[in-house]
XYZ file of C-alpha atoms in Angstrom:
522
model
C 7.253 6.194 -19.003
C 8.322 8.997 -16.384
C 10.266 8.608 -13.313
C 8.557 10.561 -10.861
C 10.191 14.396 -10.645
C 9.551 16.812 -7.109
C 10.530 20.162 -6.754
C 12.106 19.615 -3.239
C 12.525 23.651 -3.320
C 8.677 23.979 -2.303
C 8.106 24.718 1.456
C 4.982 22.606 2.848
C 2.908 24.396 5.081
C 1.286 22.188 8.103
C -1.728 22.378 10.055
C -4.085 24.382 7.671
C -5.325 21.592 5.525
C -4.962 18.098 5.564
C -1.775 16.543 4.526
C -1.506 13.679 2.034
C 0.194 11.030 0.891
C 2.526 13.636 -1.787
C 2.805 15.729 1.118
C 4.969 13.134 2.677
C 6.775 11.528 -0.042
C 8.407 15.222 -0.618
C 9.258 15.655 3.292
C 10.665 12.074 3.648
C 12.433 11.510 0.006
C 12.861 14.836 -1.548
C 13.976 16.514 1.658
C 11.016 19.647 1.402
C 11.130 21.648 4.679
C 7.959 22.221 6.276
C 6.222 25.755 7.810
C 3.538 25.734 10.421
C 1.065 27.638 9.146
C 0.106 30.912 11.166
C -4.108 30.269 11.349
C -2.586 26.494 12.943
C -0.080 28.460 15.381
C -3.093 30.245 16.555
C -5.828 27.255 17.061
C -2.449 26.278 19.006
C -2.299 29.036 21.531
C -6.366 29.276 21.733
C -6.895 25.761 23.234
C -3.990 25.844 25.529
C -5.385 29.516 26.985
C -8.620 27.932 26.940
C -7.363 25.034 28.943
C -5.312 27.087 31.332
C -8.331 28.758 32.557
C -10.475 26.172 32.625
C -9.062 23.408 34.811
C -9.469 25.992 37.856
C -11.070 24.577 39.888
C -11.849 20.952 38.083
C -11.066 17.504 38.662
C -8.995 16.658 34.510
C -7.430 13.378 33.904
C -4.086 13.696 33.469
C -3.560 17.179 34.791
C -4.267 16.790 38.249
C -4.571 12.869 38.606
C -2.199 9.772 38.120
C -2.452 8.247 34.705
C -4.618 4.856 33.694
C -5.730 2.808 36.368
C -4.095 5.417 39.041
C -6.530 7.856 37.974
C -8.206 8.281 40.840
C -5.248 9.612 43.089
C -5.468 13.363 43.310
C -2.227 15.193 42.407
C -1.537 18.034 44.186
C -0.834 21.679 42.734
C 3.163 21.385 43.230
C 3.644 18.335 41.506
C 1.677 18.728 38.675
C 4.567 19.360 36.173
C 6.786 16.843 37.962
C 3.642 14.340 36.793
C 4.603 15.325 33.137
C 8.084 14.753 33.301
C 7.377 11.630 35.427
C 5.409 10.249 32.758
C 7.704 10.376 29.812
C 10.448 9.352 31.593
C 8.559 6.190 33.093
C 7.692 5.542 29.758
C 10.612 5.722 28.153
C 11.224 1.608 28.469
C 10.929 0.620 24.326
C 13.199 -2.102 23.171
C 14.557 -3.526 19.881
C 16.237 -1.939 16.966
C 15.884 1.729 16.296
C 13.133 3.001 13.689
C 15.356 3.991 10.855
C 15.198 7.906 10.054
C 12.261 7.627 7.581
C 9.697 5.999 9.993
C 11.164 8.380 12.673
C 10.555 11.226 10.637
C 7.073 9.867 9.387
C 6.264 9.811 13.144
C 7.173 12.941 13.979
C 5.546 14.910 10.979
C 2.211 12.412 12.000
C 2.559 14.117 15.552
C 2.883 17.199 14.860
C -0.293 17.314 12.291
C -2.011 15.762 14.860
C -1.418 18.104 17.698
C -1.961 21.250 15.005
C -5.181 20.447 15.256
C -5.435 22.525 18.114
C -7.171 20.105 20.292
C -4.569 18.869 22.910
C -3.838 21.743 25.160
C -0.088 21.861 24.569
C 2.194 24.956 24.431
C 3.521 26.468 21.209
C 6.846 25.956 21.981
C 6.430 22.150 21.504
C 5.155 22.304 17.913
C 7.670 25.148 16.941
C 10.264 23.039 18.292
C 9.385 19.506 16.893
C 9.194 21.466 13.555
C 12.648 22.522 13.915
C 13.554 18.995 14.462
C 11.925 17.941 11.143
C 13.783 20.476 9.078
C 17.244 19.777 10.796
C 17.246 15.902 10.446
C 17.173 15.262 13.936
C 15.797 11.773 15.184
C 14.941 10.648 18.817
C 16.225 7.387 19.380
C 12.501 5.154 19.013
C 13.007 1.348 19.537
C 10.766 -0.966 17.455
C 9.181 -2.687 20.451
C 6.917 -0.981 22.981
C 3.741 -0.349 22.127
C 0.185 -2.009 22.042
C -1.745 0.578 20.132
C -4.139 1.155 22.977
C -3.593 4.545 24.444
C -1.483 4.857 21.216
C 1.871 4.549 21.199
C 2.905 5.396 24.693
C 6.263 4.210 24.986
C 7.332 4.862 21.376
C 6.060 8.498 21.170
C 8.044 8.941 25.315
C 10.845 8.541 23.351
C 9.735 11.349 20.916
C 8.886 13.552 23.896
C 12.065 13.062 26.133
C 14.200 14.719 23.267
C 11.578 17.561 23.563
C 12.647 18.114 27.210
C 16.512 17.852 26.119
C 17.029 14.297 27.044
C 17.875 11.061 25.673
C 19.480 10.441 22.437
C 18.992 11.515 18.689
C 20.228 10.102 15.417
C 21.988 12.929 13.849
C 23.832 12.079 10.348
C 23.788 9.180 10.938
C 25.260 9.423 14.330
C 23.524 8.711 18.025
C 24.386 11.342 20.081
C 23.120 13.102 23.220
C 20.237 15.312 23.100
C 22.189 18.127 24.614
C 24.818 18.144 22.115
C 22.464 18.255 19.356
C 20.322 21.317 20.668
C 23.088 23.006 21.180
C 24.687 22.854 17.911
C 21.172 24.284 16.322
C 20.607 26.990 19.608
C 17.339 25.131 20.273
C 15.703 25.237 24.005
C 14.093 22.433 25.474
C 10.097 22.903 25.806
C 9.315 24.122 29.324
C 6.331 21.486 30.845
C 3.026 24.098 31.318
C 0.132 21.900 31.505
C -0.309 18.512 30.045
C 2.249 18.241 27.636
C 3.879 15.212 28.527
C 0.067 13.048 28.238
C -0.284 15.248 25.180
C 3.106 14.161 23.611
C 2.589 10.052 24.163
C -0.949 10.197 23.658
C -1.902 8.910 19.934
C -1.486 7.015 17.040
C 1.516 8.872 15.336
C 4.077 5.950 15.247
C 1.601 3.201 13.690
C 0.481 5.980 11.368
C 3.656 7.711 10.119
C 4.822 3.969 9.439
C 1.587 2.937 7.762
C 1.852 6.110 5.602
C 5.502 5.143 4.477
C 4.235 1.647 4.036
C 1.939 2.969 1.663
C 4.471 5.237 -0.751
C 7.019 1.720 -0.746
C 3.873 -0.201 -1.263
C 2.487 1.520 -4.413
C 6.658 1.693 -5.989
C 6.191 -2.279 -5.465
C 2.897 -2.806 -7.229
C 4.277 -0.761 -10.276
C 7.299 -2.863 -10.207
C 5.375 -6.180 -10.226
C 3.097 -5.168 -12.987
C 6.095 -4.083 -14.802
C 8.269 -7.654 -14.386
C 4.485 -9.029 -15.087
C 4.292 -7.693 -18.352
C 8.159 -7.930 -19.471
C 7.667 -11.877 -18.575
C 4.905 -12.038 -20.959
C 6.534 -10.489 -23.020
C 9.425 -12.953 -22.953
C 7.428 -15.703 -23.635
C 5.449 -13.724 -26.720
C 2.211 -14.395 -24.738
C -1.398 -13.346 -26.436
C -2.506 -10.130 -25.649
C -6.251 -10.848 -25.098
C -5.546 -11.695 -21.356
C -4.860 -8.141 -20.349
C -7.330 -6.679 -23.387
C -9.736 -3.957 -22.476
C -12.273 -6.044 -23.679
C -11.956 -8.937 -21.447
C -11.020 -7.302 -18.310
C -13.823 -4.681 -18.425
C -16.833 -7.521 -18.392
C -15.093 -8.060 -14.663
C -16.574 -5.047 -12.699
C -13.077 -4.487 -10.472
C -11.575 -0.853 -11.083
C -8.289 -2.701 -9.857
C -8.331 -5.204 -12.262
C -9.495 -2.695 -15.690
C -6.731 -0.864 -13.755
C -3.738 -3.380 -14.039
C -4.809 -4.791 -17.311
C -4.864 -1.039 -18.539
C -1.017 -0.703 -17.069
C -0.087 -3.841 -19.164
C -1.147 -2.190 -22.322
C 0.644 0.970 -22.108
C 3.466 -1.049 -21.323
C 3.232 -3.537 -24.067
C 1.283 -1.342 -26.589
C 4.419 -1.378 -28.826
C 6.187 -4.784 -28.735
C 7.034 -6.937 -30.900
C 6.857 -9.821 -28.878
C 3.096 -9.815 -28.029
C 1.045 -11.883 -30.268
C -2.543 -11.275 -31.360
C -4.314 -14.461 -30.628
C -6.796 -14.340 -33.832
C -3.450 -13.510 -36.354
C -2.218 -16.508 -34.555
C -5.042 -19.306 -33.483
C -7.779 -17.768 -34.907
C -7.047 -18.073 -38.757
C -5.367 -21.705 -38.264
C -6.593 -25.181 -39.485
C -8.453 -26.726 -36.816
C -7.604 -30.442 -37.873
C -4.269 -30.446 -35.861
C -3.941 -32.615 -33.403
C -1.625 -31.214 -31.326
C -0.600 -27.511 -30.540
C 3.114 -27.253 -29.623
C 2.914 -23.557 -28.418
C 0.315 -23.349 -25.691
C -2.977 -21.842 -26.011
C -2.992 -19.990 -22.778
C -0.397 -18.789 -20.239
C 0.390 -19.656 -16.642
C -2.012 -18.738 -14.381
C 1.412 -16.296 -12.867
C 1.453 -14.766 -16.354
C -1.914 -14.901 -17.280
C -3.844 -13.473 -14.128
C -1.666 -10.841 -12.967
C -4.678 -8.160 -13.880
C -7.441 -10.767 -11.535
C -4.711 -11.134 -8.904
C -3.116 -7.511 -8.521
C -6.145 -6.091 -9.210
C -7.214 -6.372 -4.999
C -3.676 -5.442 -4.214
C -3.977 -2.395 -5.988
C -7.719 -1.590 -4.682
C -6.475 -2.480 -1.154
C -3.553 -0.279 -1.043
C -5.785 2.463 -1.807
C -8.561 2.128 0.676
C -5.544 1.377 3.055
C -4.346 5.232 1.818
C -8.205 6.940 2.460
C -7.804 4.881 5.827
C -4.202 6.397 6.937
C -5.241 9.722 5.510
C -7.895 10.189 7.440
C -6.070 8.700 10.694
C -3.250 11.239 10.008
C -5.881 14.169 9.818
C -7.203 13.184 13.009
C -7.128 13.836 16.875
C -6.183 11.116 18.607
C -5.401 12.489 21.890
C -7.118 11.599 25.584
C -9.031 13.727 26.353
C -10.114 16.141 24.099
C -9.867 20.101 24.470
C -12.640 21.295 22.896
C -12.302 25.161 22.521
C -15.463 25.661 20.031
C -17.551 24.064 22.940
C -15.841 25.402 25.801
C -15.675 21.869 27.088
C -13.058 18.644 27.464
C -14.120 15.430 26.125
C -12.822 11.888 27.619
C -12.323 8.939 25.329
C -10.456 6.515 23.280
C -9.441 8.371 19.983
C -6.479 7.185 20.801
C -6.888 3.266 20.230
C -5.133 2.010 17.284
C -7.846 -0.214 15.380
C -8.288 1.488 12.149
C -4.371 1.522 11.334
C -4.006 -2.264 13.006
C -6.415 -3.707 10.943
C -5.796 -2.260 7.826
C -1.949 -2.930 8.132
C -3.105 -6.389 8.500
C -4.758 -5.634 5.027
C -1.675 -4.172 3.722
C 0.771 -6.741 4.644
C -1.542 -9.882 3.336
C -2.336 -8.101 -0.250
C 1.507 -7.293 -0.587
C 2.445 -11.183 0.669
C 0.476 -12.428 -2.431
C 2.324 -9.890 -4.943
C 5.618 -11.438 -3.356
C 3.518 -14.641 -4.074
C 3.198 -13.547 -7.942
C 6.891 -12.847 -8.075
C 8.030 -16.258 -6.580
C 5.606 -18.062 -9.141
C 6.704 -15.929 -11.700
C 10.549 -16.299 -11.158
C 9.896 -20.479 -10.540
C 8.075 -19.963 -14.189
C 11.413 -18.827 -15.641
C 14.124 -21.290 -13.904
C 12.209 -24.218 -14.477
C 13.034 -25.372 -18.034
C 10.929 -27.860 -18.054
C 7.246 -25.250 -17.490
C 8.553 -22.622 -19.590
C 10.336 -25.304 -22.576
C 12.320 -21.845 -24.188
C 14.956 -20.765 -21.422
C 17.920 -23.251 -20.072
C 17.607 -24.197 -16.135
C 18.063 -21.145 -14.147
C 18.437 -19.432 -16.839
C 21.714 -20.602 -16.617
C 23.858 -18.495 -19.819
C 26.951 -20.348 -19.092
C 28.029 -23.879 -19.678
C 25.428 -26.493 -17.790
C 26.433 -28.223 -15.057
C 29.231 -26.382 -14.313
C 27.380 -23.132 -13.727
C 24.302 -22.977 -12.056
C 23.243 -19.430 -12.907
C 20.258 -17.854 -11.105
C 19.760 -21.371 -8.806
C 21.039 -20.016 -5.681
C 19.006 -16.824 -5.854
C 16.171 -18.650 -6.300
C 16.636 -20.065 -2.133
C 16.421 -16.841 -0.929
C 12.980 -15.652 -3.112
C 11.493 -18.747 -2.025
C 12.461 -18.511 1.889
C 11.960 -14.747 1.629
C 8.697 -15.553 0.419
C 7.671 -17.919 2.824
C 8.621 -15.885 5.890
C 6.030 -13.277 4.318
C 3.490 -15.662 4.316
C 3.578 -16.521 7.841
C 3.827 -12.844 8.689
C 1.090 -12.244 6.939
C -1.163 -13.979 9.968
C -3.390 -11.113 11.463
C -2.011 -8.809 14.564
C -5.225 -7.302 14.239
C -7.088 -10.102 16.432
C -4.232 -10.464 18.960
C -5.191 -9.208 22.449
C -3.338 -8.658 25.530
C -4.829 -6.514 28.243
C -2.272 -4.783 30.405
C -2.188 -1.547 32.347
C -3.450 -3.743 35.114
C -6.354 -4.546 33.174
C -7.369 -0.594 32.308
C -6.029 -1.598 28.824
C -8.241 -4.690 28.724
C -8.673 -4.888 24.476
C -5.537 -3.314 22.837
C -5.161 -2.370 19.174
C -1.367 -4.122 18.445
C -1.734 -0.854 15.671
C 2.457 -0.696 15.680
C 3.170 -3.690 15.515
C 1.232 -4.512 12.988
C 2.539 -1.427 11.291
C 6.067 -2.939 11.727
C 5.420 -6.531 10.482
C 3.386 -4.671 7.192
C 6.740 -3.085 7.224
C 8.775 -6.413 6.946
C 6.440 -7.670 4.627
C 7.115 -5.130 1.823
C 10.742 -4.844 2.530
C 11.088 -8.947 1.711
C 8.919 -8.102 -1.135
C 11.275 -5.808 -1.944
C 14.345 -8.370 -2.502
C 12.006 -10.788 -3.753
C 11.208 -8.968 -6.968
C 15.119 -7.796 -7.619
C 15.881 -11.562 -7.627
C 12.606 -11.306 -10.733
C 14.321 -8.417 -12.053
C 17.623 -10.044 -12.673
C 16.586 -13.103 -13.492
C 14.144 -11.306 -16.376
C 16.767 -9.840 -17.835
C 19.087 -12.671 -18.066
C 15.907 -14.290 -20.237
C 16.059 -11.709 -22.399
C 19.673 -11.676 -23.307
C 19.643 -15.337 -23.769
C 16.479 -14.857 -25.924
C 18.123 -12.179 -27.762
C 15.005 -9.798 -27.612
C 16.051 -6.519 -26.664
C 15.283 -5.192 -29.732
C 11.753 -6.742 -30.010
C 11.052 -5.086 -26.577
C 8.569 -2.152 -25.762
C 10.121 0.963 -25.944
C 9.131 1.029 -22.024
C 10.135 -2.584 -20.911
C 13.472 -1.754 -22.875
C 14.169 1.272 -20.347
C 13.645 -0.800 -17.846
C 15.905 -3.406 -19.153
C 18.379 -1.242 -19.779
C 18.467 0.761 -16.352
C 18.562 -2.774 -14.448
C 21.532 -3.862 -16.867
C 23.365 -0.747 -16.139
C 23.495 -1.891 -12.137
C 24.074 -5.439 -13.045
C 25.546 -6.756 -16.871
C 24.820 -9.974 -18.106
C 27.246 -12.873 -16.590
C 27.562 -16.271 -17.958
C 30.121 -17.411 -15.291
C 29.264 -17.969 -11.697
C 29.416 -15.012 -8.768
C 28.509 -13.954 -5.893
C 24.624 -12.715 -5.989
C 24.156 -10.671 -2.911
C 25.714 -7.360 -3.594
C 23.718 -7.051 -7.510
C 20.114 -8.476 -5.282
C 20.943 -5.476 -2.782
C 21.527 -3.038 -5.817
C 18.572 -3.516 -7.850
C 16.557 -3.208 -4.594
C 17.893 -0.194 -3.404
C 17.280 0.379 -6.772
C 13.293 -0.053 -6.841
C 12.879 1.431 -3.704
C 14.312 4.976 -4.806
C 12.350 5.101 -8.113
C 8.918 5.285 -8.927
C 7.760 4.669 -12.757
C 5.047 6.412 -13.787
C 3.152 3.827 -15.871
C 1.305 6.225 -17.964
């Protein structure tokens, strides 16, 4: 077992090759400042000199007419940079809480690979500028609510492009402050509007997918964390080990599942609680009539490779999804330098991030599923017939050990499930009907979101509760040497209690906890 280790010393270069999923776990968590690369700088500068002389002369959405369903009103020569400004500013209207600094920061490294594509027609200045942002920790101010994932996120990404023009507010350690203070603590100018880079700026898919993409990185620490508190329960009740065997799990033609089963193992492969069902069953007399140990597990214990198995193939067809996305243009319309043409279309419509969000968030509702059943498995004296009631060390009745933790699992759990109904299939035109089928992309993004963050708490309530098992077991010793680390790291943030106390402080711990560490399950 490894906790993951980055060398946040390494300088990422953007824009000449596509970025991944590592790529932004070092920006966003291990604080790696980012270079745009000089071959990207160029395909910059190419399409916007391409652009400036070809509109001479031509009718081009967005440059010289209104926006959407005003498309059709000519603009004239003098206000066509007064359009730009007009547009982010109109747009500007989100609502909600603020997008805390890691989905902010997602967004605006998912913006500025997108527009390094060279196929928007912007100035320079705007991606040497939002770069500067990214390495100085400084956040617009993006509400949560605003956007329908049609023309992408128009009135989240305004918010991203009104600190570009030196307005508005950013979130600077920690602090909101004025746009204007900021840039002038760093001596950075305000990006001058040439052409079309206000449409250029709100045009796109960069909110839904820098969220998705940090969706993913919390989503894969949670499915190591649930096969982990999967296998440490079995372990706890000395479960066989033919469940999660190579053997069985390989006649099932699932990657995921041979996958999870194969995680189990390594984790298990030197306990001395797991018993080999023919050292055990196989050798016995068969004339007994009745078997006080049970034959087989829980479906909660004895599933977990059949039932994390999807979760685990879903979150990574969710990743090839988001990388792609990510790698894409999804501006309106299209510069097209190589043809010497522009292109107008929809790349900018949300639908491959909305749906599979919606695939996200219902795979991770049924690991928070998993964790509920298992943590119900372990309170409930009367299923598992080794542990007191809520695993209750102190004196019964008068201390109710893990019972009130158990409220918030369940509820937690049960507000998941009714997020997990699809955003995917909700549809309401606007834009006076020029947006008549909309993607709901950020949203969806958002609830996904939710969904792993109850997860989240959900599991820490397992963690605790596993732990408290094993003390009143007395196993430590009979551990893995893996699922001993583990129990030793969560008993370092919270030690074992016998009296009653207040649970919400240790439940915030050991989530903050699992969200900062990823265990390598080797």
């Amino acid at each position: 077992m490894s906790n993951k280790t980055i060398d946040n010393s390494l300088i990422i270069e953007v824009g000449n090759k596509k970025l991944y999923l590592d790529d932004f776990n070092r920006i966003l968590f291990y604080g790696n400042k980012i270079k745009i690369h000089k071959e990207a700088k160029n395909k910059v500068v190419l399409c916007y000199n391409f652009l400036a002389d070809f509109l001479k002369d031509k009718i081009i959405y967005g440059i010289n007419t209104g926006f959407g369903p005003m498309a059709q009103y000519r603009i004239k020569e003098k206000d066509k940079k007064e359009l730009q400004y007009n547009l982010i500013r109109s747009h500007s209207a989100g609502a909600g809480n603020m997008l805390t600094e890691t989905y902010v920061k997602a967004t605006m490294l998912a913006r500025l690979n997108s527009l390094l594509q060279g196929y928007s027609g912007i100035h320079v200045e705007v991606v040497e500028l939002l770069a500067s942002l990214i390495n100085n920790d400084i956040y617009p101010f993006i509400p949560e609510h605003g956007g329908v994932g049609a023309s992408g996120d128009l009135v989240q990404l305004a918010h991203l492009a009104l600190i570009l023009i030196g307005e508005g507010e950013v979130l600077y350690k920690g602090e909101l402050i004025s746009t204007k203070k900021a840039f002038k603590k760093y001596n950075l100018k305000p990006i001058d509007i040439h052409i079309r880079e206000g449409l250029s700026l709100i045009n796109g898919t960069s909110v839904m997918t820098g969220i998705g993409i940090t969706n993913i990185i919390f989503a894969k620490k949670l499915l190591n964390w649930s096969v982990i508190a999967s296998s440490m329960l079995n372990e706890i009740v000395e479960s066989y080990n033919d469940h999660f065997s190579k053997e069985l799990n390989d006649v099932k033609k699932h990657e995921g599942q041979c996958k999870i089963a194969k995680m189990m193992r390594n984790i298990t492969n030197d306990s001395l609680l797991i018993r080999k069902r023919h050292e055990h069953l196989f050798n016995k007399e068969t004339n007994i009539d009745f078997l006080e140990q049970k034959v087989q597990e829980h479906y909660s214990l004895r599933c977990v490779p059949q039932i994390l198995g999807p979760v685990l193939e879903t979150i990574n067809n969710v990743e090839n999804t988001l990388i792609n996305e990510l790698n894409s243009v999804s501006d309106n319309p299209v510069i097209d330098v190589k043809n010497k043409n522009i292109f107008h279309g929809g790349n900018f419509h949300g639908d491959y991030v909305s749906l599979e969000m919606d695939k996200l968030k219902i795979s991770i509702t049924k690991l928070s599923i998993l964790a509920e059943r298992q943590l119900n498995f372990m309170l409930n004296h009367k299923i598992n017939n080794i542990l007191p009631p809520f695993v209750n060390l102190g004196k019964l009745g008068l201390n109710l050990g893990m019972q009130g933790a158990q409220f918030t699992a369940t509820s937690t759990t049960a507000e998941n499930q009714m997020l997990s109904n699809p955003m995917y299939v909700h549809n309401i035109p606007n834009n006076n009907d020029n947006q008549d089928i909309v993607s709901m992309g950020t949203n969806s993004a958002l609830i996904a979101k939710k969904v792993i963050e109850n997860s989240f708490e959900v599991i820490a309530i397992e963690f605790i509760t596993i732990v408290q098992a094993i003390d009143y077991l007395k196993q430590e010793n009979k551990l893995s040497k893996f699922s001993n680390d583990i129990y030793k790291k969560i008993r370092a943030i919270v030690p074992v209690f016998k009296e009653d106390s207040t649970k919400y402080k240790d439940i915030n711990n050991i989530k903050e906890f699992l969200l900062k560490n990823h265990i390598n399950i080797d």
